[in-house]
Short mmCIF file of C-alpha atoms and ligand atoms in Angstrom, two decimals:
data_model
loop_
_atom_site.label_atom_id
_atom_site.label_comp_id
_atom_site.label_asym_id
_atom_site.label_seq_id
_atom_site.Cartn_x
_atom_site.Cartn_y
_atom_site.Cartn_z
CA MET A 891 2.49 36.07 94.63
CA GLY A 892 3.53 33.50 92.07
CA VAL A 893 -0.02 32.81 91.15
CA ILE A 894 -0.75 36.48 90.63
CA PHE A 895 2.39 36.82 88.47
CA LEU A 896 1.47 33.85 86.42
CA SER A 897 -2.05 34.91 85.83
CA VAL A 898 -0.97 38.44 84.75
CA MET A 899 1.45 36.84 82.48
CA TYR A 900 -1.12 34.55 81.15
CA ARG A 901 -3.48 37.44 80.42
CA ALA A 902 -0.79 39.47 78.81
CA TRP A 903 0.27 36.58 76.76
CA SER A 904 -3.29 35.63 75.66
CA ARG A 905 -3.99 39.20 74.74
CA PHE A 906 -0.78 39.39 72.76
CA PHE A 907 -1.75 36.15 71.18
CA LYS A 908 -5.15 37.23 70.25
CA CYS A 909 -4.23 40.63 69.00
CA TYR A 910 -0.95 40.18 67.34
CA TYR A 911 -0.10 36.53 66.77
CA LEU A 912 -3.36 35.84 65.15
CA LYS A 913 -3.16 39.03 63.12
CA ILE A 914 0.32 38.09 61.88
CA LEU A 915 -0.80 34.65 61.09
CA ASN A 916 -3.82 35.99 59.27
CA THR A 917 -1.76 38.35 57.18
CA LEU A 918 0.58 35.45 56.22
CA ASN A 919 -2.32 33.46 55.26
CA SER A 920 -4.64 36.10 54.02
CA ARG A 921 -4.03 35.46 50.43
CA ARG A 922 -4.88 31.76 50.78
CA LYS A 923 -7.79 32.54 53.13
CA MET A 924 -9.29 34.99 50.86
CA GLY A 925 -9.24 32.48 48.11
CA GLU A 926 -10.59 29.77 50.20
CA GLY A 927 -13.78 28.51 48.74
CA LYS A 928 -13.27 30.41 45.46
CA PHE A 929 -12.92 27.82 42.77
CA MET A 930 -10.68 29.18 40.05
CA ILE A 931 -10.81 26.23 37.66
CA VAL A 932 -13.35 23.39 37.81
CA PHE A 933 -13.31 20.34 35.51
CA ASP A 934 -16.44 18.47 35.85
CA ASN A 935 -16.47 15.11 34.01
CA VAL A 936 -14.49 16.55 31.19
CA ASN A 937 -13.80 14.29 28.21
CA LYS A 938 -11.79 15.18 25.16
CA TYR A 939 -11.31 13.37 21.97
CA PHE A 940 -8.93 13.92 19.06
CA GLY A 941 -10.98 12.17 16.31
CA HIS A 942 -11.44 8.75 17.80
CA PHE A 943 -8.59 9.10 20.25
CA HIS A 944 -9.85 9.53 23.79
CA VAL A 945 -7.17 11.99 25.24
CA LEU A 946 -8.95 13.10 28.40
CA LYS A 947 -11.19 10.68 30.37
CA ASP A 948 -13.71 11.77 33.01
CA ILE A 949 -11.50 14.59 34.38
CA ASN A 950 -12.67 15.99 37.71
CA LEU A 951 -10.38 18.57 39.12
CA THR A 952 -10.83 21.74 41.05
CA ILE A 953 -8.20 24.33 41.60
CA ASN A 954 -8.80 27.09 44.15
CA GLN A 955 -7.68 30.57 44.06
CA GLY A 956 -4.11 30.99 45.11
CA GLU A 957 -3.38 27.29 44.74
CA VAL A 958 -0.44 25.85 42.95
CA VAL A 959 -1.12 22.53 41.28
CA VAL A 960 1.59 20.45 39.70
CA ILE A 961 0.55 18.02 37.03
CA ILE A 962 2.86 15.09 36.20
CA GLY A 963 2.63 11.85 34.25
CA PRO A 964 4.23 9.95 31.42
CA SER A 965 4.47 11.44 27.95
CA GLY A 966 1.24 11.34 26.05
CA SER A 967 -0.85 11.08 29.15
CA GLY A 968 -2.67 14.28 28.36
CA LYS A 969 -1.06 16.85 30.63
CA SER A 970 -0.59 19.46 27.92
CA THR A 971 -4.10 18.90 26.58
CA LEU A 972 -5.56 19.32 30.14
CA LEU A 973 -3.74 22.60 30.50
CA ARG A 974 -4.67 23.80 26.94
CA CYS A 975 -8.37 23.17 27.64
CA ILE A 976 -8.30 25.69 30.47
CA ASN A 977 -7.76 28.62 27.97
CA ARG A 978 -9.54 26.84 25.13
CA LEU A 979 -6.58 26.32 23.01
CA GLU A 980 -8.22 22.86 22.81
CA ALA A 981 -12.08 22.50 22.97
CA ILE A 982 -13.48 19.96 25.31
CA SER A 983 -15.78 17.29 23.92
CA SER A 984 -18.11 16.83 26.87
CA GLY A 985 -18.52 17.67 30.55
CA SER A 986 -18.15 21.17 31.84
CA LEU A 987 -15.12 23.34 32.55
CA THR A 988 -15.47 26.56 34.47
CA VAL A 989 -12.76 29.18 34.80
CA ASN A 990 -13.18 31.93 37.24
CA GLY A 991 -16.98 31.33 37.30
CA VAL A 992 -17.29 31.38 33.46
CA PRO A 993 -18.25 28.12 31.58
CA ILE A 994 -15.47 28.28 28.91
CA HIS A 995 -17.08 25.74 26.55
CA ASP A 996 -20.23 27.91 26.34
CA LYS A 997 -20.83 29.34 22.86
CA THR A 998 -21.66 32.76 24.32
CA THR A 999 -18.42 32.99 26.28
CA ASP A 1000 -16.10 35.70 24.87
CA ILE A 1001 -12.93 33.65 24.74
CA ASN A 1002 -10.63 36.64 24.04
CA LYS A 1003 -12.02 38.30 27.11
CA LEU A 1004 -11.55 35.14 29.17
CA ARG A 1005 -7.98 34.68 27.95
CA ARG A 1006 -6.93 38.11 29.37
CA GLY A 1007 -7.10 36.54 32.78
CA ILE A 1008 -5.17 33.43 31.92
CA GLY A 1009 -1.40 33.69 31.25
CA MET A 1010 0.28 30.85 29.50
CA VAL A 1011 3.93 29.90 29.37
CA PHE A 1012 5.07 27.32 26.82
CA GLN A 1013 7.92 24.85 26.77
CA HIS A 1014 9.46 26.61 23.67
CA PHE A 1015 8.74 30.12 24.93
CA TYR A 1016 7.21 31.35 21.60
CA LEU A 1017 8.35 34.96 22.08
CA TYR A 1018 7.71 36.95 18.89
CA PRO A 1019 10.98 36.94 17.10
CA HIS A 1020 10.32 40.08 15.05
CA LYS A 1021 9.70 42.18 18.19
CA THR A 1022 11.97 43.40 20.96
CA VAL A 1023 11.47 42.15 24.48
CA LEU A 1024 9.65 45.29 25.47
CA GLU A 1025 7.44 45.03 22.40
CA ASN A 1026 6.71 41.37 23.18
CA ILE A 1027 5.52 42.29 26.68
CA THR A 1028 3.58 45.54 25.75
CA LEU A 1029 1.71 44.14 22.69
CA ALA A 1030 -1.22 42.48 24.41
CA PRO A 1031 -1.70 45.14 27.21
CA ILE A 1032 -1.93 47.80 24.39
CA LYS A 1033 -4.01 45.77 21.81
CA VAL A 1034 -6.10 43.84 24.19
CA LEU A 1035 -6.50 45.86 27.32
CA GLY A 1036 -6.22 49.19 25.46
CA LYS A 1037 -3.43 50.59 27.72
CA SER A 1038 -1.54 53.57 26.42
CA GLU A 1039 1.99 52.91 25.31
CA ASN A 1040 3.53 54.70 28.33
CA GLU A 1041 1.35 52.75 30.74
CA ALA A 1042 2.20 49.45 29.03
CA ILE A 1043 5.87 50.25 29.10
CA LYS A 1044 5.76 51.02 32.80
CA THR A 1045 4.01 47.72 33.49
CA ALA A 1046 6.47 45.90 31.34
CA GLU A 1047 9.42 47.48 33.17
CA PHE A 1048 7.95 46.42 36.41
CA TYR A 1049 7.64 42.80 35.41
CA LEU A 1050 10.96 42.70 33.56
CA GLU A 1051 12.50 43.77 36.92
CA LYS A 1052 10.55 41.12 38.70
CA VAL A 1053 12.03 38.41 36.43
CA GLY A 1054 15.41 39.98 36.61
CA ILE A 1055 16.13 41.13 33.09
CA GLN A 1056 15.34 44.76 32.96
CA ASP A 1057 18.52 45.42 31.12
CA LYS A 1058 17.40 43.36 28.09
CA ALA A 1059 14.29 45.43 27.30
CA ASN A 1060 15.53 46.35 23.84
CA ALA A 1061 17.03 43.10 22.88
CA TYR A 1062 15.46 40.69 20.35
CA PRO A 1063 14.57 37.19 21.64
CA ALA A 1064 17.28 35.62 19.45
CA GLN A 1065 19.92 37.53 21.42
CA LEU A 1066 18.82 36.02 24.75
CA SER A 1067 19.65 32.74 26.41
CA GLY A 1068 16.92 30.17 26.92
CA GLY A 1069 16.54 30.96 30.56
CA GLN A 1070 16.21 34.64 29.70
CA GLN A 1071 13.68 34.03 27.01
CA GLN A 1072 11.49 31.98 29.23
CA ARG A 1073 11.66 34.68 31.95
CA VAL A 1074 10.49 37.21 29.30
CA ALA A 1075 7.71 34.84 28.36
CA ILE A 1076 6.65 34.77 31.99
CA ALA A 1077 6.82 38.59 32.17
CA ARG A 1078 4.79 38.75 29.08
CA GLY A 1079 2.08 36.59 30.69
CA LEU A 1080 2.11 38.67 34.00
CA ALA A 1081 1.89 41.96 32.15
CA MET A 1082 -1.72 41.13 31.47
CA GLU A 1083 -2.22 40.87 35.25
CA PRO A 1084 -3.94 37.53 34.91
CA GLU A 1085 -5.51 35.61 37.89
CA ILE A 1086 -4.28 32.27 36.62
CA MET A 1087 -0.95 31.32 35.12
CA LEU A 1088 -0.51 28.07 33.21
CA PHE A 1089 2.92 26.56 32.68
CA ASP A 1090 3.55 23.69 30.23
CA GLU A 1091 6.94 22.24 30.95
CA PRO A 1092 8.54 25.64 31.20
CA THR A 1093 11.96 24.27 31.99
CA SER A 1094 12.23 21.19 29.86
CA ALA A 1095 13.80 22.97 26.86
CA LEU A 1096 16.44 24.70 29.02
CA ASP A 1097 20.00 23.84 29.70
CA PRO A 1098 20.33 22.54 33.25
CA GLU A 1099 22.14 25.66 34.47
CA MET A 1100 19.20 27.82 33.46
CA ILE A 1101 16.47 25.85 35.00
CA GLY A 1102 16.96 27.35 38.50
CA GLU A 1103 16.47 31.03 37.39
CA VAL A 1104 13.12 30.20 35.78
CA LEU A 1105 11.94 28.08 38.75
CA ASP A 1106 12.95 30.92 41.17
CA VAL A 1107 10.68 33.36 39.32
CA MET A 1108 7.90 30.77 39.48
CA LYS A 1109 8.37 30.22 43.22
CA LYS A 1110 8.21 33.87 43.75
CA LEU A 1111 4.95 34.01 41.89
CA ALA A 1112 3.58 31.02 43.84
CA ASN A 1113 4.42 32.76 47.18
CA GLU A 1114 2.61 35.81 46.10
CA GLY A 1115 -0.49 33.86 45.84
CA MET A 1116 -0.85 33.41 42.05
CA THR A 1117 -3.12 30.54 41.05
CA MET A 1118 -1.00 28.25 38.99
CA ALA A 1119 -1.33 25.08 37.08
CA VAL A 1120 2.08 23.70 36.24
CA VAL A 1121 3.13 20.67 34.10
CA THR A 1122 6.66 19.89 35.26
CA HIS A 1123 8.72 17.09 36.49
CA GLU A 1124 10.88 19.35 38.67
CA MET A 1125 10.46 17.70 42.02
CA GLY A 1126 12.20 20.25 44.05
CA PHE A 1127 9.85 22.93 42.80
CA ALA A 1128 6.84 20.70 43.33
CA LYS A 1129 7.90 19.85 46.93
CA GLU A 1130 8.57 23.54 47.79
CA VAL A 1131 5.55 25.36 46.43
CA ALA A 1132 2.88 22.89 45.16
CA ASP A 1133 -0.18 22.53 47.18
CA ARG A 1134 -1.19 19.45 45.30
CA ILE A 1135 0.25 17.00 42.78
CA VAL A 1136 -1.95 15.60 40.15
CA PHE A 1137 -0.82 12.43 38.50
CA MET A 1138 -2.11 11.53 35.03
CA ASP A 1139 -1.76 8.42 33.03
CA GLU A 1140 -3.49 7.61 29.70
CA GLY A 1141 -5.81 10.48 29.91
CA ARG A 1142 -7.04 9.92 33.47
CA ILE A 1143 -6.22 11.59 36.75
CA LEU A 1144 -5.04 8.54 38.79
CA GLU A 1145 -3.94 10.34 41.95
CA GLU A 1146 -4.19 13.69 43.68
CA ALA A 1147 -2.06 14.29 46.80
CA ILE A 1148 0.03 16.76 48.67
CA PRO A 1149 3.66 16.63 47.61
CA ALA A 1150 4.98 15.24 50.85
CA GLU A 1151 2.62 12.27 50.45
CA PHE A 1152 2.88 11.81 46.75
CA TYR A 1153 6.65 11.77 46.42
CA VAL A 1154 7.18 9.67 49.55
CA ASN A 1155 4.41 7.18 49.22
CA PRO A 1156 2.27 7.31 46.14
CA ARG A 1157 -0.91 5.22 46.45
CA GLU A 1158 -0.99 4.21 42.81
CA GLU A 1159 1.35 1.47 41.41
CA ARG A 1160 1.65 3.33 38.17
CA ALA A 1161 2.70 6.57 39.96
CA ARG A 1162 5.27 4.60 41.84
CA ILE A 1163 6.70 3.16 38.55
CA PHE A 1164 6.64 6.58 37.04
CA LEU A 1165 8.49 8.16 39.95
CA SER A 1166 11.14 5.49 40.11
CA ARG A 1167 11.70 6.12 36.32
CA ILE A 1168 12.07 9.84 36.58
CA LEU A 1169 14.27 9.47 39.74
CA ASN A 1170 16.61 6.98 38.22
CA HIS A 1171 17.55 8.64 35.02
CA MET B 225 23.49 48.06 -33.21
CA ASP B 226 21.85 51.17 -34.60
CA PHE B 227 21.61 53.76 -31.84
CA SER B 228 19.74 56.13 -34.09
CA ILE B 229 16.67 53.97 -33.45
CA LEU B 230 16.97 54.74 -29.78
CA THR B 231 17.70 58.45 -30.19
CA ASP B 232 15.14 58.88 -33.01
CA ASN B 233 12.32 57.28 -30.95
CA PHE B 234 13.53 58.25 -27.53
CA GLY B 235 10.21 59.99 -26.77
CA LEU B 236 8.23 56.79 -27.55
CA TYR B 237 10.64 54.66 -25.57
CA LEU B 238 10.30 56.92 -22.58
CA GLU B 239 6.61 57.02 -22.89
CA GLY B 240 6.52 53.17 -22.91
CA PHE B 241 9.01 53.00 -20.10
CA LYS B 242 6.82 55.28 -18.01
CA ASN B 243 3.76 53.26 -18.56
CA THR B 244 5.54 50.04 -17.96
CA ILE B 245 6.67 51.44 -14.59
CA ILE B 246 3.09 52.79 -13.73
CA ALA B 247 1.53 49.35 -14.63
CA SER B 248 4.25 47.42 -12.66
CA VAL B 249 4.11 49.60 -9.60
CA ILE B 250 0.35 49.51 -9.36
CA ALA B 251 0.25 45.78 -10.04
CA LEU B 252 2.91 45.12 -7.65
CA VAL B 253 1.23 46.87 -4.78
CA SER B 254 -2.25 45.55 -5.61
CA SER B 255 -1.16 41.96 -6.22
CA PHE B 256 0.66 42.01 -2.94
CA PHE B 257 -2.37 43.10 -0.98
CA LEU B 258 -4.65 40.83 -2.89
CA GLY B 259 -2.14 37.93 -2.45
CA VAL B 260 -2.01 38.52 1.32
CA ILE B 261 -5.87 38.49 1.54
CA VAL B 262 -6.17 35.36 -0.66
CA ALA B 263 -3.44 33.57 1.35
CA VAL B 264 -5.21 34.39 4.68
CA MET B 265 -8.50 33.07 3.15
CA ARG B 266 -6.74 29.89 2.03
CA ILE B 267 -5.67 29.13 5.61
CA SER B 268 -8.82 30.51 7.28
CA PRO B 269 -10.75 28.22 9.61
CA VAL B 270 -13.90 29.43 7.78
CA LYS B 271 -14.67 26.79 5.32
CA VAL B 272 -16.30 29.18 2.72
CA LEU B 273 -13.34 31.59 2.66
CA ASN B 274 -11.08 28.61 2.32
CA TRP B 275 -12.84 27.31 -0.79
CA LEU B 276 -13.03 30.76 -2.34
CA GLY B 277 -9.41 31.32 -1.78
CA THR B 278 -8.45 27.96 -3.27
CA GLY B 279 -10.69 28.46 -6.19
CA TYR B 280 -9.17 31.91 -6.87
CA VAL B 281 -5.56 30.53 -6.79
CA GLU B 282 -6.24 27.44 -8.83
CA PHE B 283 -8.16 29.31 -11.41
CA PHE B 284 -5.95 32.38 -12.06
CA ARG B 285 -2.52 30.77 -11.83
CA ASN B 286 -3.55 27.97 -14.26
CA ILE B 287 -4.67 30.10 -17.13
CA PRO B 288 -2.40 32.26 -19.33
CA VAL B 289 -2.15 35.87 -18.32
CA LEU B 290 -2.96 36.77 -21.86
CA ILE B 291 -6.47 35.32 -21.54
CA ILE B 292 -7.13 37.16 -18.29
CA THR B 293 -5.98 40.32 -20.07
CA PHE B 294 -8.43 39.61 -22.91
CA PHE B 295 -11.14 39.09 -20.48
CA PHE B 296 -10.65 42.60 -18.96
CA TYR B 297 -10.17 44.23 -22.31
CA PHE B 298 -12.58 42.54 -24.68
CA GLY B 299 -14.74 40.60 -22.26
CA LEU B 300 -15.80 43.48 -20.16
CA ALA B 301 -16.22 45.71 -23.14
CA SER B 302 -18.69 43.36 -24.59
CA ILE B 303 -20.91 43.96 -21.53
CA GLY B 304 -20.43 47.58 -21.62
CA ILE B 305 -17.50 48.17 -19.24
CA GLU B 306 -14.86 49.73 -21.31
CA LEU B 307 -11.31 49.64 -19.92
CA ASP B 308 -8.36 51.02 -21.71
CA GLY B 309 -5.45 48.83 -22.40
CA LEU B 310 -3.36 50.14 -19.59
CA LYS B 311 -6.13 49.63 -16.92
CA ALA B 312 -7.21 46.27 -18.34
CA GLY B 313 -3.68 45.00 -18.59
CA THR B 314 -2.75 46.29 -15.12
CA THR B 315 -5.78 44.59 -13.52
CA ALA B 316 -5.13 41.35 -15.28
CA LEU B 317 -1.48 41.44 -14.12
CA SER B 318 -2.44 42.07 -10.56
CA ILE B 319 -4.83 39.20 -10.46
CA TYR B 320 -2.64 36.86 -12.18
CA THR B 321 0.39 37.63 -10.04
CA SER B 322 -1.66 37.69 -6.79
CA ALA B 323 -2.41 33.97 -7.23
CA PHE B 324 1.25 33.18 -7.12
CA ILE B 325 1.97 35.63 -4.26
CA ALA B 326 -0.88 34.11 -2.36
CA GLU B 327 0.70 30.71 -2.68
CA ALA B 328 4.11 32.14 -1.62
CA ILE B 329 2.63 33.83 1.40
CA ARG B 330 0.59 30.80 2.35
CA ALA B 331 3.79 28.77 2.40
CA GLY B 332 5.27 31.38 4.57
CA ILE B 333 2.45 31.35 7.04
CA MET B 334 2.55 27.60 7.18
CA SER B 335 6.36 27.67 8.12
CA VAL B 336 5.65 30.07 11.11
CA PRO B 337 5.63 27.76 14.25
CA LYS B 338 2.20 26.92 15.35
CA GLY B 339 3.02 28.10 18.80
CA GLN B 340 3.28 31.72 17.60
CA MET B 341 -0.43 31.77 16.97
CA GLU B 342 -1.19 29.96 20.18
CA ALA B 343 0.96 32.43 22.24
CA ALA B 344 -0.76 35.33 20.56
CA ARG B 345 -4.29 33.90 20.98
CA SER B 346 -3.68 32.92 24.68
CA SER B 347 -2.78 36.51 25.40
CA GLY B 348 -6.16 37.48 24.36
CA LEU B 349 -5.50 38.81 20.89
CA SER B 350 -8.15 37.89 18.26
CA TYR B 351 -7.41 35.65 15.27
CA ASN B 352 -7.29 38.67 12.94
CA GLN B 353 -5.04 40.64 15.22
CA SER B 354 -2.63 37.64 15.70
CA MET B 355 -2.57 37.10 12.00
CA ARG B 356 -1.81 40.79 11.27
CA LEU B 357 0.56 41.50 14.12
CA ILE B 358 2.39 38.27 14.72
CA ILE B 359 2.08 35.74 11.83
CA LEU B 360 2.14 37.81 8.67
CA PRO B 361 5.14 39.88 9.45
CA GLN B 362 7.14 36.74 10.15
CA ALA B 363 5.68 34.91 7.10
CA ILE B 364 6.51 37.73 4.67
CA LYS B 365 9.99 37.92 5.97
CA ILE B 366 10.44 34.26 5.26
CA VAL B 367 9.10 34.62 1.62
CA ILE B 368 10.91 37.77 0.55
CA PRO B 369 13.10 35.80 -1.86
CA SER B 370 10.09 34.18 -3.59
CA LEU B 371 8.21 37.45 -3.51
CA GLY B 372 11.08 39.09 -5.21
CA ASN B 373 10.96 36.51 -7.99
CA GLN B 374 7.24 37.12 -8.38
CA PHE B 375 7.81 40.85 -8.66
CA ILE B 376 10.51 40.33 -11.33
CA ASN B 377 8.12 38.10 -13.22
CA LEU B 378 5.51 40.76 -12.91
CA VAL B 379 7.64 43.41 -14.51
CA LYS B 380 8.51 41.07 -17.40
CA ASN B 381 4.80 39.90 -17.78
CA SER B 382 3.73 43.56 -18.04
CA SER B 383 4.71 43.26 -21.70
CA ILE B 384 1.29 41.65 -22.02
CA LEU B 385 0.00 45.30 -22.08
CA GLY B 386 1.43 45.63 -25.54
CA VAL B 387 -1.17 43.17 -26.93
CA VAL B 388 -4.12 45.29 -25.77
CA ALA B 389 -2.74 48.71 -26.70
CA GLY B 390 -1.57 49.40 -23.16
CA LEU B 391 0.99 52.07 -24.22
CA ASP B 392 3.80 50.22 -22.44
CA LEU B 393 7.39 49.52 -23.61
CA MET B 394 6.26 46.59 -25.64
CA TYR B 395 3.53 48.44 -27.39
CA GLN B 396 5.81 51.33 -28.26
CA ALA B 397 8.39 48.91 -29.52
CA ASP B 398 5.85 47.35 -31.91
CA LEU B 399 5.04 50.83 -33.06
CA ILE B 400 8.61 51.74 -33.61
CA SER B 401 9.47 48.59 -35.48
CA ALA B 402 6.49 48.94 -37.68
CA ARG B 403 7.62 52.45 -38.64
CA ALA B 404 11.28 51.83 -38.99
CA PHE B 405 11.13 48.43 -40.58
CA VAL B 406 13.66 47.16 -38.06
CA THR B 407 12.89 44.55 -35.43
CA PHE B 408 16.00 43.17 -33.75
CA ASP B 409 17.52 46.42 -32.64
CA VAL B 410 14.22 47.94 -31.46
CA TYR B 411 13.60 45.05 -29.12
CA LEU B 412 17.10 44.95 -27.97
CA PHE B 413 16.68 48.41 -26.62
CA VAL B 414 13.38 47.40 -25.06
CA ALA B 415 15.21 44.55 -23.28
CA MET B 416 17.64 47.05 -21.88
CA PHE B 417 14.73 49.18 -20.54
CA TYR B 418 13.39 46.17 -18.76
CA LEU B 419 16.82 45.36 -17.29
CA VAL B 420 16.97 48.87 -15.88
CA LEU B 421 13.87 47.90 -13.88
CA THR B 422 14.54 44.32 -12.97
CA ILE B 423 18.09 44.41 -12.02
CA PRO B 424 17.72 47.04 -9.25
CA LEU B 425 14.62 45.15 -8.10
CA SER B 426 16.69 41.95 -7.86
CA LEU B 427 19.51 43.71 -6.05
CA GLY B 428 17.05 45.31 -3.71
CA VAL B 429 15.55 41.96 -2.76
CA HIS B 430 19.00 40.57 -2.19
CA TYR B 431 19.75 43.45 0.08
CA LEU B 432 16.55 43.16 2.02
CA GLU B 433 17.01 39.52 2.41
CA LYS B 434 20.58 39.92 3.85
CA ARG B 435 19.60 42.80 6.09
CA LEU B 436 16.71 40.83 7.56
CA ALA B 437 18.80 37.70 8.05
CA ARG B 438 21.31 39.82 9.94
CA SER B 439 18.86 41.60 12.15
CA HIS B 440 17.70 38.44 13.89
N1 ATP C 627 -3.83 18.00 18.04
C1 ATP C 627 -3.76 16.79 18.23
N2 ATP C 627 -4.34 15.87 17.33
C2 ATP C 627 -4.27 14.56 17.52
N3 ATP C 627 -3.71 13.94 18.69
C3 ATP C 627 -3.12 14.77 19.54
C4 ATP C 627 -3.13 16.20 19.42
N4 ATP C 627 -2.46 16.79 20.41
C5 ATP C 627 -2.09 15.77 21.18
N5 ATP C 627 -2.50 14.60 20.71
C6 ATP C 627 -2.33 13.30 21.33
O1 ATP C 627 -2.88 13.36 22.56
C7 ATP C 627 -2.13 12.61 23.57
C8 ATP C 627 -1.85 13.41 24.69
O2 ATP C 627 -1.02 14.52 24.30
P1 ATP C 627 -0.49 15.56 25.36
O3 ATP C 627 0.30 16.51 24.56
O4 ATP C 627 -1.59 16.18 26.11
O5 ATP C 627 0.42 14.71 26.31
P2 ATP C 627 1.43 15.17 27.32
O6 ATP C 627 1.05 14.40 28.58
O7 ATP C 627 1.52 16.63 27.45
O8 ATP C 627 2.75 14.54 26.83
P3 ATP C 627 4.33 15.13 26.86
O9 ATP C 627 4.77 14.78 28.20
O10 ATP C 627 4.98 14.31 25.77
O11 ATP C 627 4.12 16.64 26.56
C9 ATP C 627 -0.85 12.12 22.80
O12 ATP C 627 -0.99 10.78 22.52
C10 ATP C 627 -0.77 12.98 21.59
O13 ATP C 627 -0.19 12.30 20.46
MG1 MG C 628 3.01 18.03 26.95
#
């Protein structure tokens, strides 16, 4: 009796397991799974000079679709430069850099077309001061993607709501707090529906009480499967959503690790010193 | 002051006033657009444009407007292109002023934070689109006071037309004084006509400056 009961139970359970549990698990992971094996950003032996100054040294780094990579390191280590190479705000000097399958350093690459797919958020926001929040967000979709004004406004409103400031659509940037401005900047990037978002110290120019609201938006984005490269020293954010931490020093990537490993027990001495410095201030 | 000079020659004064306004307005608009184009060339990443722009500015702002006027009036005539005084003077004035306006606007462009261009470019806008939609509107706002000064100078410099029979205020004044054998009063009235143009211009610039400062 007991044996039969157990075996029935087992079958029922295993069927449930196969059908539903895996399905649920799959849906949860689907975004990551889909992206698996799809390299979004590939640095292959990239070097970059400013004149004689060697800023990036033999950079090898691969970021997969849906991955969130946090880049940290001391001031001047080349973090911004690394990020800015990805959308060719800086040109690389040697090596190869491929974004979404396109070699960006190639002369024949249409850089404006490539940039549509890469959103960038800056430390100092750089909203257009002579345009309203709504105009800031609709400008590129209209001028670059050729959307109609109505369509662009609809998209803008969708993303404004996502970053939680739909009521400021007609304000000018100067009328917003730093945190609000940065969220508009994120919405402006998202309105182009990019596949990659780059963030260069998005919270370092903000008053402490506004950092949370910006990080929350970024976390939401990360959880939705956006491919993100983020330069930030916000450890809470990194621990919560980063798939990998990349530690840079003097133009080199010294260490790549998952956050749990990196923050608890960095392999590199210099990473250890750096962490103790940002923790103790 | 002898007002009969004004009343007796009112038709001539008015004719001159009209032509001064025509020359000023045309030169104002064309020197502005020329100035913007030259400013953009001056900061262009394309070396050749850069040189051309720099050459243009350095050449035209460092020679007297009188000589540029003579070039368009006598110089072109000597190779068969006949321009009347009004046209030659207006052209010379436009070119001369545009060199100064280009410098003002270039300074304005340089004072727009570099990140504005980077933000525009990274959203996929081309260099030209970014310049036109993002950088220039901000730059021009910054330089409105100095543009205003250039425009006031332009109106005053339009008196150069008198030298090449441009039919403007100055030309008519010369005519009137030669006829009436009076000089001082004739030119005093001319000064007043110029003030009628320049003072509203000056006030307008002040108003614009204040309004723009308030809006952001
Ligand atoms: N346009 C440039 N011309 C010359 N040198 C530059 C330029 N941009 C950056 N550098 C130099 O390259 C180095 C790396 O700069 P980068 O901005 O990438 O560093 P970072 O890691 O982002 O530093 P921070 O934390 O201060 O932002 C620095 O020494 C910097 O002075
Ligand atoms: Mg930086």
